[in-house]
Coordinates of C-alpha atoms in Angstrom, one line a residue:
X1 CA 4.2 8.8 -5.6
X2 CA 7.4 8.9 -7.7
X3 CA 8.5 6.4 -10.3
X4 CA 11.5 4.3 -9.5
X5 CA 14.0 2.6 -11.9
X6 CA 12.9 -0.9 -13.2
X7 CA 13.8 -3.6 -10.7
X8 CA 15.3 -6.8 -12.1
X9 CA 15.2 -10.1 -10.1
X10 CA 16.9 -12.3 -12.7
X11 CA 14.2 -12.8 -15.4
X12 CA 11.5 -10.9 -13.3
X13 CA 11.2 -7.2 -14.1
X14 CA 9.2 -5.0 -11.8
X15 CA 8.1 -1.4 -12.4
X16 CA 7.3 0.7 -9.4
X17 CA 6.3 3.8 -7.6
X18 CA 7.7 4.9 -4.2
X19 CA 5.2 6.6 -1.9
X20 CA 4.8 8.2 1.4
X21 CA 1.5 8.8 3.3
X22 CA 1.5 11.2 6.2
X23 CA -1.8 12.0 7.9
X24 CA -2.5 14.6 10.5
X25 CA -6.0 15.2 12.1
X26 CA -7.6 18.6 11.9
X27 CA -7.6 18.8 15.7
X28 CA -3.9 18.0 16.3
X29 CA -0.5 18.7 14.8
X30 CA 0.8 15.3 15.8
X31 CA 1.0 12.6 13.1
X32 CA -2.0 10.3 13.2
X33 CA -0.6 7.8 10.6
X34 CA 2.6 7.5 8.7
X35 CA 3.7 4.9 6.1
X36 CA 6.2 4.5 3.3
X37 CA 6.5 1.8 0.7
X38 CA 6.3 0.8 -2.9
X39 CA 3.8 -0.1 -5.5
X40 CA 5.3 -2.8 -7.8
X41 CA 4.0 -4.3 -11.0
X42 CA 5.2 -7.2 -13.2
X43 CA 3.7 -6.9 -16.7
X44 CA 4.7 -10.4 -17.7
X45 CA 2.5 -12.0 -15.1
X46 CA 0.1 -9.3 -14.0
X47 CA 1.5 -9.4 -10.4
X48 CA 0.8 -6.2 -8.5
X49 CA 2.3 -5.7 -5.0
X50 CA 2.2 -3.0 -2.3
X51 CA 4.9 -3.0 0.4
X52 CA 4.0 -1.0 3.5
X53 CA 6.2 0.0 6.4
X54 CA 4.6 1.6 9.4
X55 CA 7.0 3.1 12.0
X56 CA 5.2 1.5 14.9
X57 CA 6.9 -1.8 14.1
X58 CA 4.9 -3.3 11.3
X59 CA 5.5 -4.3 7.6
X60 CA 3.1 -5.7 5.1
X61 CA 3.6 -7.2 1.6
X62 CA 0.2 -7.4 -0.1
X63 CA -0.3 -8.8 -3.6
X64 CA -2.8 -9.6 -6.3
X65 CA -3.2 -9.7 -10.1
X66 CA -4.1 -6.9 -12.5
X67 CA -4.1 -6.6 -16.3
X68 CA -2.2 -3.6 -17.7
X69 CA -5.4 -1.9 -18.7
X70 CA -7.3 -2.8 -15.5
X71 CA -9.6 -0.1 -14.0
X72 CA -9.7 -2.0 -10.7
X73 CA -7.8 -4.6 -8.7
X74 CA -7.6 -6.1 -5.2
X75 CA -4.5 -7.0 -3.2
X76 CA -4.3 -8.8 0.1
X77 CA -2.0 -10.0 2.9
X78 CA -2.5 -12.4 5.8
X79 CA -0.6 -12.8 9.1
X80 CA 1.7 -15.8 8.8
X81 CA 1.7 -16.0 5.0
X82 CA 5.2 -16.2 3.7
X83 CA 4.3 -14.7 0.2
X84 CA 1.9 -11.9 1.0
X85 CA 2.1 -11.5 4.7
X86 CA 2.1 -9.2 7.7
X87 CA 5.0 -9.0 10.2
X88 CA 4.9 -7.1 13.5
X89 CA 6.9 -6.4 16.6
X90 CA 6.2 -8.4 19.8
X91 CA 4.2 -5.5 21.3
X92 CA 2.0 -4.9 18.2
X93 CA 1.5 -8.7 18.0
X94 CA 0.4 -8.8 21.6
X95 CA -1.7 -5.6 21.8
X96 CA -3.0 -4.8 18.3
X97 CA -2.5 -8.0 16.2
X98 CA -3.2 -7.5 12.5
X99 CA -4.7 -10.7 11.0
X100 CA -5.5 -9.6 7.4
X101 CA -5.3 -6.6 5.1
X102 CA -7.3 -6.2 1.8
X103 CA -7.2 -3.2 -0.5
X104 CA -9.5 -2.6 -3.4
X105 CA -8.4 0.1 -5.9
X106 CA -10.5 1.6 -8.6
X107 CA -9.2 4.1 -11.2
X108 CA -11.9 6.6 -12.1
X109 CA -12.4 8.2 -15.6
X110 CA -11.7 11.7 -14.1
X111 CA -8.1 10.7 -13.2
X112 CA -8.8 10.2 -9.5
X113 CA -8.5 6.8 -7.8
X114 CA -10.5 5.4 -5.0
X115 CA -9.4 2.8 -2.4
X116 CA -11.3 0.8 0.2
X117 CA -9.0 -1.0 2.7
X118 CA -10.2 -3.5 5.2
X119 CA -7.9 -4.5 8.1
X120 CA -8.9 -7.1 10.7
X121 CA -7.3 -6.5 14.1
X122 CA -7.4 -8.4 17.3
X123 CA -7.2 -5.8 20.1
X124 CA -6.1 -7.0 23.5
X125 CA -9.0 -6.9 25.9
X126 CA -11.7 -7.0 23.2
X127 CA -13.6 -10.3 22.7
X128 CA -14.2 -9.9 19.0
X129 CA -11.9 -8.9 16.1
X130 CA -12.1 -5.3 15.1
X131 CA -12.6 -4.4 11.4
X132 CA -10.9 -1.1 10.5
X133 CA -12.2 0.2 7.1
X134 CA -10.8 3.2 5.3
X135 CA -12.3 4.7 2.2
X136 CA -10.7 7.6 0.3
X137 CA -10.4 9.1 -3.2
X138 CA -7.0 10.5 -4.2
X139 CA -6.4 13.3 -6.7
X140 CA -3.0 13.9 -8.4
X141 CA -1.5 17.2 -7.3
X142 CA 1.4 17.3 -9.6
X143 CA 3.0 15.5 -12.6
X144 CA 5.5 12.8 -11.6
X145 CA 9.2 13.3 -11.9
X146 CA 10.6 10.7 -14.4
X147 CA 13.1 8.3 -13.0
X148 CA 16.7 8.6 -14.1
X149 CA 16.6 5.6 -16.5
X150 CA 13.6 7.2 -18.3
X151 CA 15.5 10.4 -18.7
X152 CA 18.6 8.5 -20.2
X153 CA 16.3 6.6 -22.6
X154 CA 14.6 9.7 -23.8
X155 CA 17.9 11.6 -24.3
X156 CA 19.4 8.7 -26.4
X157 CA 16.3 8.3 -28.5

């Protein structure tokens, strides 16, 4: 994750991180999962959002609320929701429709953070919806690179 410049939407001010997730399995060199997006936070309202783009033809904008000092929060998105929703290509909608996405994040005292994601899928040919659950703990591997505006502010101080 890398910090981005503050994003202003009129009176709304969002702070964010750009991220990229690239997953390969131990058994294969081929990409198992790839996604890019942003984590965005509006301190004035506590709004937290994650935008997700998956190069199979799907985008998600999930949202929730978090206090600045929160040690955990939950975001979610639902298919058909115009605020925090899921949009897919015709093929994905037909064969692997995603109905909902929920992500619970917990920041641990040791600096790691844990997430639990639940995605409800309707897979063509299966009678019941499929719950895909992913649980992981992430560890920082390097210090972030400050965004350009942070460097300018520090130099003029």
